[in-house]
Amino acid sequence: MSCPIARSLERVGEWWSMLIMRDALHGMTRFDEFQNNLGIAPNMLTRRLNSLVDAGLLERRRYSERPPRHDYVPTMRGRDLLPVIIALLAWGNKHFAPEGPSVVLINRKTGAAVDPILSDPATGRPVEQPDYTLAAGPAAGPRTRQRFGAISDTASSTRKRAPCRRRPTLTARTR
């Protein structure tokens, strides 16, 4: 499947995977740390860790020969998942925490709670509809092109410059 969302979910769509990545991005590296924090069965944790290593999200590093033991460290690909996890945290707090948030994102310098926003690096503006939309990319097949249209089809007729190739960034605004 050529859909980037489907391809991503193939790697991290199982909820244990997201929780393992959350913990790894928060500094946990050892099998027993993941197991104790998550309460996951050892065989399930082994499968999920192997899958995350195979997907290039974690790197296995041996720290003991006898018995053989490994740390699991996020790769660059794994670290790039952090904005997605932060966005899920904010979305969950907003829609599924009637008792209030149990974990919040804060500014380290001020201690203020912040809400993450996806921003356009060219303008600094939040990526929100109707100013932004999805469009078929250069590798899109005919079905995707039919569904989303080409970039030139969706761009405003007043826009004269080429589309920005920089990735949107996740920033935060103070509450």
PDB file of N, CA, C and O in Angstrom, residues 11 133 141:
ATOM      1  N   ARG A  11       4.266  -0.301  10.959  1.00  0.00           N
ATOM      2  CA  ARG A  11       5.433  -0.380  11.843  1.00  0.00           C
ATOM      3  C   ARG A  11       5.090  -0.111  13.300  1.00  0.00           C
ATOM      4  O   ARG A  11       5.692  -0.685  14.196  1.00  0.00           O
ATOM      5  N   THR A 133      -3.907  21.615   2.829  1.00  0.00           N
ATOM      6  CA  THR A 133      -4.655  20.427   2.424  1.00  0.00           C
ATOM      7  C   THR A 133      -3.672  19.360   1.966  1.00  0.00           C
ATOM      8  O   THR A 133      -2.494  19.643   1.761  1.00  0.00           O
ATOM      9  N   GLY A 141       0.575   7.166  -7.161  1.00  0.00           N
ATOM     10  CA  GLY A 141       0.040   6.411  -8.285  1.00  0.00           C
ATOM     11  C   GLY A 141      -1.239   7.061  -8.802  1.00  0.00           C
ATOM     12  O   GLY A 141      -1.735   8.041  -8.230  1.00  0.00           O
TER      13      GLY A 141
END
